[in-house]
Amino acid sequence: AMLRTSLVILGLLTAHAAVSPSLGAPSVRPLGPASSKCSDVGARGGLQCLRLRGGHHEGYTLGVRDSIMIAHSFNGPEFGPAQGMHGATYTVDLEVSVEKLADKLNWVVDIGVLLGILKEVLGKYNYKNLNEMFPGENTTTEFMSKKIHEGVAEALKKHGVVGTMNVKLWESHNAWASYNDKI
């Protein structure tokens, strides 16, 4: 059986791929301009969209970065040596996406305001033992990316920002987790 899918690649074009699980790599042919919507093309599962590069969003995105240092430990043998107290330095990437820029200002949000909000939210966690802040929780990178998202989203709502936001926490140069949702 062939699986049909549509790819939105870097927001530039839409491609149609027919994939046979037994044959390996898909064949891809461009269909034209990218669309943010995917529609059903068949009775056996229909069209699927694969969004690359952090997700497809039509509109504008503003990103800022900061970092925090935390301490924590995890509960459960699945975590191996990380069950013991250890420290982590997270690089935090924050991206705010909107469909249209603010009237007359032509921005997503003031960069200084966004940096200030991120710094304030991260300040709650910086140099802290997360075990004390979230008793009984495994404060994984995934968990913390959502907590940071919640704090920043609350502050951005007060500034009238409507859109989506992605919070990415880098544990190292080659490992990260992120949380993406509406503001």
Coordinates of N, CA, C and O in Angstrom, one line a residue, residues 5-6 9 12 17 27 39 43 50 57 67 74 81-82 94 102 107 117 119-120 127 136 153 159-160 164-165 180-181:
T5 N 1.3 11.7 0.9 CA 1.5 12.8 1.9 C 1.9 14.0 1.1 O 2.3 14.0 0.0
S6 N 1.7 15.1 1.8 CA 2.1 16.4 1.2 C 3.1 17.1 2.1 O 2.9 17.0 3.4
I9 N 7.7 22.5 2.7 CA 9.1 22.5 2.9 C 9.6 24.0 3.0 O 9.5 24.7 2.0
L12 N 8.0 27.2 1.2 CA 8.2 27.7 -0.1 C 7.4 27.0 -1.2 O 7.0 27.5 -2.1
A17 N 4.1 13.4 -2.2 CA 5.0 12.2 -2.1 C 4.2 10.9 -2.1 O 3.2 10.9 -1.4
S27 N 9.2 9.4 -3.5 CA 9.4 10.2 -4.6 C 8.6 11.5 -4.4 O 7.5 11.5 -3.9
S39 N -5.8 19.1 2.9 CA -7.1 18.5 2.7 C -7.0 17.0 2.4 O -5.9 16.5 2.1
A43 N -9.6 7.9 0.4 CA -10.4 7.3 1.4 C -9.5 6.5 2.5 O -10.0 6.2 3.5
L50 N 3.5 17.6 6.7 CA 4.8 17.5 7.5 C 5.3 18.9 7.5 O 5.6 19.5 6.5
H57 N 4.2 28.6 9.7 CA 3.3 29.7 10.2 C 3.4 30.8 9.1 O 4.4 31.2 8.7
S67 N 19.4 32.7 28.9 CA 19.8 31.4 29.5 C 19.5 31.4 31.0 O 19.4 32.5 31.6
F74 N 15.8 13.7 39.2 CA 14.6 13.0 38.7 C 14.3 11.8 39.5 O 15.1 11.2 40.1
P81 N 21.6 8.0 36.1 CA 22.4 8.8 37.0 C 21.7 10.2 37.2 O 22.1 10.9 38.2
A82 N 20.8 10.6 36.4 CA 20.1 11.9 36.6 C 19.2 11.9 37.8 O 18.6 12.9 38.1
L94 N 13.0 31.8 22.4 CA 11.5 32.1 22.4 C 11.2 32.8 21.1 O 11.8 33.7 20.6
A102 N 1.7 44.8 14.3 CA 0.9 45.8 15.0 C 0.8 47.0 14.1 O 1.7 47.4 13.4
W107 N 5.6 45.8 14.0 CA 6.4 44.9 14.7 C 5.4 43.8 15.3 O 4.2 44.0 15.4
I117 N 10.3 40.5 29.4 CA 9.3 39.4 29.9 C 10.1 38.1 30.0 O 9.9 37.4 31.1
K119 N 13.3 37.5 30.5 CA 14.2 37.6 31.7 C 13.4 37.5 33.0 O 13.9 36.8 33.9
E120 N 12.3 38.2 33.1 CA 11.5 38.1 34.3 C 11.0 36.7 34.6 O 11.1 36.2 35.7
Y127 N 19.2 29.9 39.0 CA 19.9 29.5 40.2 C 19.0 28.9 41.3 O 19.3 29.0 42.5
G136 N 7.7 16.7 43.8 CA 7.0 15.5 43.2 C 7.0 15.5 41.7 O 6.6 14.4 41.1
A153 N 3.4 33.7 28.1 CA 2.1 33.9 27.5 C 1.2 34.8 28.3 O 0.6 35.7 27.8
H159 N 0.0 42.6 27.0 CA 0.4 43.6 26.0 C -0.4 43.5 24.7 O -0.1 44.1 23.7
G160 N -1.4 42.7 24.8 CA -2.3 42.5 23.6 C -1.8 41.7 22.5 O -2.4 41.8 21.4
T164 N 0.9 32.8 18.3 CA 1.4 31.5 18.8 C 2.8 31.8 19.3 O 3.5 32.7 18.9
M165 N 3.3 30.9 20.2 CA 4.6 31.0 20.7 C 5.3 29.6 20.8 O 4.6 28.7 21.2
N180 N 5.0 24.4 22.0 CA 4.4 25.4 21.1 C 2.9 25.4 21.3 O 2.3 24.4 21.4
D181 N 2.4 26.6 21.5 CA 0.9 26.7 21.7 C 0.5 28.2 21.5 O 1.3 29.1 21.3

